[in-house]
Amino acid sequence: MESCPSVKNILLLDSEGLRVAVKYYTDDWPTNSSKEAFEKSVFTKTQKTNARTESEITMFENNIIIYKFAQDLHFFVTGGDEENELIISTVLQGFFDAVGLLLRGNVDKKEALENLDLILLCLDEIVDGGIILETDANVIAGKVASHSVDSGAPLSEQTISQALATAREHLTRSLLNV
């Protein structure tokens, strides 16, 4: 029986190996201390590599880890040793590119922490319960942006579709109140 491709975790760590945003989808690391130990081990194993222009791959504790660095952020996606590396790499690239779009190209720790809500929503749009839902960065960023739309924001700061949705919502409210 074939199963859907899945990932075990997605990690976003800073340049010192500390958490910025992480999401675990399996019980392979049952305690918070075991998760932090795994993160530190992965960071230590990969920190001397140059994964800035292209993604790199490594095997670690019977897991496939695909990773990429941007300024002071380290992106990791972990899959089981039986998973397809290309699929895991596509998940990483989708996450990396979506974060770049959402942070408007300013992919660094400060900007990531200021927009942590968008990054966490991004993780939720990519993977649910370990099952890969979406890998296209434009679709992911679009869904995250639509979740984070402030309907109270001025129309000039909204996209056309967001403005139309806001107008539709106001019209519906006014018709229901009459």
GROMACS .gro file of N, CA and C in nm, residues 72-177:
model
  318
   72ASP      N    1   2.070   3.513   0.831
   72ASP     CA    2   2.089   3.451   0.962
   72ASP      C    3   1.978   3.351   0.997
   73LEU      N    4   1.912   3.297   0.895
   73LEU     CA    5   1.807   3.195   0.915
   73LEU      C    6   1.847   3.065   0.847
   74HIS      N    7   1.815   2.955   0.913
   74HIS     CA    8   1.844   2.821   0.860
   74HIS      C    9   1.711   2.746   0.849
   75PHE      N   10   1.676   2.706   0.727
   75PHE     CA   11   1.552   2.635   0.698
   75PHE      C   12   1.582   2.486   0.685
   76PHE      N   13   1.504   2.401   0.753
   76PHE     CA   14   1.522   2.256   0.748
   76PHE      C   15   1.386   2.189   0.728
   77VAL      N   16   1.384   2.082   0.647
   77VAL     CA   17   1.267   1.995   0.636
   77VAL      C   18   1.319   1.852   0.653
   78THR      N   19   1.256   1.778   0.744
   78THR     CA   20   1.298   1.642   0.775
   78THR      C   21   1.192   1.543   0.728
   79GLY      N   22   1.238   1.438   0.663
   79GLY     CA   23   1.149   1.330   0.622
   79GLY      C   24   1.211   1.197   0.661
   80GLY      N   25   1.132   1.093   0.659
   80GLY     CA   26   1.183   0.959   0.689
   80GLY      C   27   1.279   0.913   0.581
   81ASP      N   28   1.360   0.813   0.614
   81ASP     CA   29   1.460   0.766   0.518
   81ASP      C   30   1.399   0.699   0.396
   82GLU      N   31   1.269   0.668   0.398
   82GLU     CA   32   1.202   0.608   0.283
   82GLU      C   33   1.134   0.712   0.194
   83GLU      N   34   1.137   0.838   0.234
   83GLU     CA   35   1.071   0.944   0.157
   83GLU      C   36   1.155   0.985   0.037
   84ASN      N   37   1.089   1.043  -0.060
   84ASN     CA   38   1.153   1.091  -0.182
   84ASN      C   39   1.220   1.226  -0.154
   85GLU      N   40   1.350   1.234  -0.179
   85GLU     CA   41   1.426   1.355  -0.151
   85GLU      C   42   1.377   1.474  -0.232
   86LEU      N   43   1.332   1.448  -0.355
   86LEU     CA   44   1.285   1.557  -0.440
   86LEU      C   45   1.157   1.620  -0.385
   87ILE      N   46   1.071   1.537  -0.329
   87ILE     CA   47   0.947   1.590  -0.270
   87ILE      C   48   0.980   1.672  -0.146
   88ILE      N   49   1.068   1.623  -0.062
   88ILE     CA   50   1.107   1.697   0.058
   88ILE      C   51   1.175   1.829   0.018
   89SER      N   52   1.257   1.822  -0.087
   89SER     CA   53   1.323   1.942  -0.136
   89SER      C   54   1.221   2.044  -0.189
   90THR      N   55   1.117   1.996  -0.253
   90THR     CA   56   1.012   2.084  -0.303
   90THR      C   57   0.938   2.152  -0.189
   91VAL      N   58   0.916   2.079  -0.079
   91VAL     CA   59   0.853   2.138   0.039
   91VAL      C   60   0.942   2.249   0.094
   92LEU      N   61   1.071   2.220   0.107
   92LEU     CA   62   1.165   2.321   0.158
   92LEU      C   63   1.166   2.445   0.068
   93GLN      N   64   1.174   2.424  -0.063
   93GLN     CA   65   1.179   2.538  -0.155
   93GLN      C   66   1.050   2.618  -0.149
   94GLY      N   67   0.935   2.551  -0.137
   94GLY     CA   68   0.808   2.621  -0.124
   94GLY      C   69   0.803   2.705   0.003
   95PHE      N   70   0.850   2.648   0.114
   95PHE     CA   71   0.853   2.721   0.241
   95PHE      C   72   0.949   2.840   0.231
   96PHE      N   73   1.068   2.815   0.180
   96PHE     CA   74   1.171   2.918   0.167
   96PHE      C   75   1.121   3.035   0.080
   97ASP      N   76   1.064   3.003  -0.035
   97ASP     CA   77   1.016   3.106  -0.127
   97ASP      C   78   0.893   3.180  -0.072
   98ALA      N   79   0.803   3.107  -0.006
   98ALA     CA   80   0.684   3.171   0.052
   98ALA      C   81   0.724   3.269   0.162
   99VAL      N   82   0.819   3.229   0.246
   99VAL     CA   83   0.867   3.320   0.350
   99VAL      C   84   0.931   3.443   0.286
  100GLY      N   85   1.007   3.422   0.180
  100GLY     CA   86   1.065   3.534   0.107
  100GLY      C   87   0.960   3.630   0.053
  101LEU      N   88   0.852   3.576  -0.002
  101LEU     CA   89   0.743   3.659  -0.053
  101LEU      C   90   0.673   3.733   0.060
  102LEU      N   91   0.643   3.662   0.169
  102LEU     CA   92   0.571   3.722   0.280
  102LEU      C   93   0.653   3.829   0.353
  103LEU      N   94   0.784   3.810   0.357
  103LEU     CA   95   0.871   3.908   0.422
  103LEU      C   96   0.925   4.010   0.322
  104ARG      N   97   0.873   4.008   0.202
  104ARG     CA   98   0.909   4.102   0.095
  104ARG      C   99   1.060   4.106   0.070
  105GLY      N  100   1.121   3.987   0.070
  105GLY     CA  101   1.262   3.975   0.038
  105GLY      C  102   1.357   4.001   0.155
  106ASN      N  103   1.306   4.051   0.267
  106ASN     CA  104   1.389   4.075   0.386
  106ASN      C  105   1.390   3.952   0.475
  107VAL      N  106   1.456   3.846   0.429
  107VAL     CA  107   1.456   3.720   0.502
  107VAL      C  108   1.570   3.721   0.603
  108ASP      N  109   1.540   3.773   0.723
  108ASP     CA  110   1.636   3.769   0.833
  108ASP      C  111   1.560   3.747   0.963
  109LYS      N  112   1.634   3.722   1.070
  109LYS     CA  113   1.572   3.684   1.197
  109LYS      C  114   1.480   3.793   1.251
  110LYS      N  115   1.524   3.917   1.245
  110LYS     CA  116   1.443   4.027   1.299
  110LYS      C  117   1.309   4.035   1.227
  111GLU      N  118   1.313   4.032   1.095
  111GLU     CA  119   1.190   4.039   1.016
  111GLU      C  120   1.102   3.916   1.039
  112ALA      N  121   1.166   3.799   1.052
  112ALA     CA  122   1.091   3.675   1.076
  112ALA      C  123   1.019   3.680   1.210
  113LEU      N  124   1.085   3.729   1.312
  113LEU     CA  125   1.021   3.738   1.444
  113LEU      C  126   0.908   3.840   1.445
  114GLU      N  127   0.924   3.950   1.371
  114GLU     CA  128   0.818   4.049   1.363
  114GLU      C  129   0.696   3.996   1.289
  115ASN      N  130   0.717   3.899   1.200
  115ASN     CA  131   0.607   3.841   1.121
  115ASN      C  132   0.590   3.692   1.150
  116LEU      N  133   0.614   3.654   1.274
  116LEU     CA  134   0.605   3.513   1.313
  116LEU      C  135   0.468   3.453   1.284
  117ASP      N  136   0.362   3.532   1.300
  117ASP     CA  137   0.228   3.482   1.272
  117ASP      C  138   0.215   3.438   1.127
  118LEU      N  139   0.274   3.514   1.035
  118LEU     CA  140   0.268   3.476   0.893
  118LEU      C  141   0.347   3.348   0.866
  119ILE      N  142   0.462   3.334   0.932
  119ILE     CA  143   0.544   3.215   0.911
  119ILE      C  144   0.473   3.091   0.965
  120LEU      N  145   0.408   3.103   1.081
  120LEU     CA  146   0.335   2.989   1.137
  120LEU      C  147   0.215   2.953   1.050
  121LEU      N  148   0.146   3.053   0.997
  121LEU     CA  149   0.037   3.025   0.902
  121LEU      C  150   0.090   2.957   0.777
  122CYS      N  151   0.207   3.000   0.734
  122CYS     CA  152   0.273   2.942   0.618
  122CYS      C  153   0.297   2.792   0.640
  123LEU      N  154   0.348   2.757   0.758
  123LEU     CA  155   0.370   2.616   0.792
  123LEU      C  156   0.240   2.538   0.788
  124ASP      N  157   0.133   2.599   0.839
  124ASP     CA  158   0.003   2.532   0.839
  124ASP      C  159  -0.052   2.511   0.698
  125GLU      N  160  -0.022   2.602   0.608
  125GLU     CA  161  -0.069   2.588   0.469
  125GLU      C  162   0.010   2.483   0.392
  126ILE      N  163   0.136   2.462   0.429
  126ILE     CA  164   0.222   2.368   0.357
  126ILE      C  165   0.194   2.224   0.399
  127VAL      N  166   0.189   2.199   0.529
  127VAL     CA  167   0.178   2.062   0.582
  127VAL      C  168   0.071   2.059   0.690
  128ASP      N  169  -0.009   1.954   0.690
  128ASP     CA  170  -0.107   1.932   0.796
  128ASP      C  171  -0.093   1.789   0.845
  129GLY      N  172  -0.053   1.775   0.971
  129GLY     CA  173  -0.037   1.642   1.028
  129GLY      C  174   0.071   1.559   0.959
  130GLY      N  175   0.167   1.625   0.898
  130GLY     CA  176   0.274   1.555   0.829
  130GLY      C  177   0.248   1.534   0.680
  131ILE      N  178   0.124   1.549   0.638
  131ILE     CA  179   0.087   1.531   0.497
  131ILE      C  180   0.108   1.663   0.423
  132ILE      N  181   0.176   1.654   0.311
  132ILE     CA  182   0.207   1.774   0.232
  132ILE      C  183   0.082   1.819   0.158
  133LEU      N  184   0.043   1.945   0.181
  133LEU     CA  185  -0.077   1.999   0.116
  133LEU      C  186  -0.044   2.086  -0.004
  134GLU      N  187   0.061   2.168   0.008
  134GLU     CA  188   0.091   2.264  -0.096
  134GLU      C  189   0.241   2.293  -0.099
  135THR      N  190   0.298   2.310  -0.219
  135THR     CA  191   0.439   2.342  -0.229
  135THR      C  192   0.465   2.465  -0.317
  136ASP      N  193   0.363   2.521  -0.378
  136ASP     CA  194   0.379   2.639  -0.463
  136ASP      C  195   0.382   2.763  -0.374
  137ALA      N  196   0.495   2.833  -0.375
  137ALA     CA  197   0.515   2.948  -0.287
  137ALA      C  198   0.412   3.058  -0.310
  138ASN      N  199   0.373   3.082  -0.435
  138ASN     CA  200   0.275   3.187  -0.463
  138ASN      C  201   0.139   3.153  -0.405
  139VAL      N  202   0.099   3.027  -0.414
  139VAL     CA  203  -0.029   2.984  -0.358
  139VAL      C  204  -0.024   2.993  -0.206
  140ILE      N  205   0.085   2.946  -0.147
  140ILE     CA  206   0.101   2.949  -0.001
  140ILE      C  207   0.095   3.093   0.049
  141ALA      N  208   0.174   3.181  -0.010
  141ALA     CA  209   0.177   3.322   0.031
  141ALA      C  210   0.041   3.388   0.012
  142GLY      N  211  -0.028   3.352  -0.097
  142GLY     CA  212  -0.161   3.407  -0.121
  142GLY      C  213  -0.261   3.366  -0.015
  143LYS      N  214  -0.258   3.238   0.022
  143LYS     CA  215  -0.350   3.190   0.127
  143LYS      C  216  -0.318   3.254   0.261
  144VAL      N  217  -0.190   3.265   0.293
  144VAL     CA  218  -0.150   3.327   0.420
  144VAL      C  219  -0.191   3.473   0.421
  145ALA      N  220  -0.169   3.543   0.311
  145ALA     CA  221  -0.206   3.684   0.303
  145ALA      C  222  -0.357   3.702   0.316
  146SER      N  223  -0.435   3.611   0.259
  146SER     CA  224  -0.580   3.623   0.270
  146SER      C  225  -0.628   3.595   0.412
  147HIS      N  226  -0.556   3.508   0.485
  147HIS     CA  227  -0.590   3.482   0.626
  147HIS      C  228  -0.560   3.603   0.713
  148SER      N  229  -0.455   3.674   0.677
  148SER     CA  230  -0.409   3.783   0.763
  148SER      C  231  -0.464   3.919   0.723
  149VAL      N  232  -0.558   3.922   0.628
  149VAL     CA  233  -0.614   4.049   0.584
  149VAL      C  234  -0.690   4.114   0.698
  150ASP      N  235  -0.661   4.238   0.720
  150ASP     CA  236  -0.733   4.316   0.820
  150ASP      C  237  -0.845   4.387   0.746
  151SER      N  238  -0.969   4.343   0.766
  151SER     CA  239  -1.080   4.403   0.692
  151SER      C  240  -1.102   4.547   0.735
  152GLY      N  241  -1.043   4.589   0.846
  152GLY     CA  242  -1.053   4.728   0.890
  152GLY      C  243  -0.946   4.815   0.828
  153ALA      N  244  -0.854   4.758   0.753
  153ALA     CA  245  -0.748   4.835   0.690
  153ALA      C  246  -0.806   4.922   0.579
  154PRO      N  247  -0.745   5.036   0.553
  154PRO     CA  248  -0.794   5.121   0.444
  154PRO      C  249  -0.792   5.045   0.311
  155LEU      N  250  -0.888   5.076   0.224
  155LEU     CA  251  -0.897   5.006   0.096
  155LEU      C  252  -0.771   5.024   0.013
  156SER      N  253  -0.701   5.137   0.030
  156SER     CA  254  -0.580   5.161  -0.049
  156SER      C  255  -0.468   5.064  -0.014
  157GLU      N  256  -0.474   5.002   0.105
  157GLU     CA  257  -0.371   4.908   0.147
  157GLU      C  258  -0.411   4.762   0.120
  158GLN      N  259  -0.527   4.742   0.057
  158GLN     CA  260  -0.573   4.607   0.027
  158GLN      C  261  -0.558   4.580  -0.122
  159THR      N  262  -0.545   4.453  -0.157
  159THR     CA  263  -0.544   4.418  -0.299
  159THR      C  264  -0.686   4.429  -0.351
  160ILE      N  265  -0.702   4.421  -0.482
  160ILE     CA  266  -0.835   4.435  -0.541
  160ILE      C  267  -0.929   4.326  -0.489
  161SER      N  268  -0.882   4.201  -0.486
  161SER     CA  269  -0.969   4.092  -0.440
  161SER      C  270  -1.002   4.110  -0.292
  162GLN      N  271  -0.906   4.158  -0.212
  162GLN     CA  272  -0.933   4.182  -0.070
  162GLN      C  273  -1.034   4.296  -0.055
  163ALA      N  274  -1.019   4.401  -0.136
  163ALA     CA  275  -1.112   4.514  -0.130
  163ALA      C  276  -1.253   4.471  -0.171
  164LEU      N  277  -1.263   4.387  -0.275
  164LEU     CA  278  -1.395   4.337  -0.317
  164LEU      C  279  -1.457   4.250  -0.207
  165ALA      N  280  -1.377   4.168  -0.141
  165ALA     CA  281  -1.429   4.085  -0.032
  165ALA      C  282  -1.478   4.172   0.082
  166THR      N  283  -1.405   4.278   0.114
  166THR     CA  284  -1.446   4.371   0.220
  166THR      C  285  -1.575   4.441   0.181
  167ALA      N  286  -1.584   4.486   0.055
  167ALA     CA  287  -1.706   4.553   0.008
  167ALA      C  288  -1.825   4.457   0.012
  168ARG      N  289  -1.803   4.332  -0.031
  168ARG     CA  290  -1.910   4.231  -0.028
  168ARG      C  291  -1.957   4.208   0.115
  169GLU      N  292  -1.861   4.202   0.208
  169GLU     CA  293  -1.896   4.180   0.349
  169GLU      C  294  -1.978   4.296   0.404
  170HIS      N  295  -1.939   4.421   0.372
  170HIS     CA  296  -2.013   4.538   0.418
  170HIS      C  297  -2.153   4.544   0.357
  171LEU      N  298  -2.164   4.509   0.229
  171LEU     CA  299  -2.294   4.509   0.161
  171LEU      C  300  -2.385   4.403   0.225
  172THR      N  301  -2.332   4.285   0.250
  172THR     CA  302  -2.411   4.179   0.313
  172THR      C  303  -2.460   4.223   0.450
  173ARG      N  304  -2.373   4.285   0.529
  173ARG     CA  305  -2.413   4.332   0.662
  173ARG      C  306  -2.523   4.436   0.651
  174SER      N  307  -2.509   4.530   0.556
  174SER     CA  308  -2.608   4.635   0.545
  174SER      C  309  -2.742   4.580   0.497
  175LEU      N  310  -2.743   4.480   0.409
  175LEU     CA  311  -2.867   4.420   0.363
  175LEU      C  312  -2.936   4.339   0.473
  176LEU      N  313  -2.857   4.273   0.556
  176LEU     CA  314  -2.913   4.194   0.664
  176LEU      C  315  -2.966   4.280   0.777
  177ASN      N  316  -2.913   4.399   0.794
  177ASN     CA  317  -2.956   4.487   0.902
  177ASN      C  318  -3.080   4.568   0.866
   0.00000   0.00000   0.00000
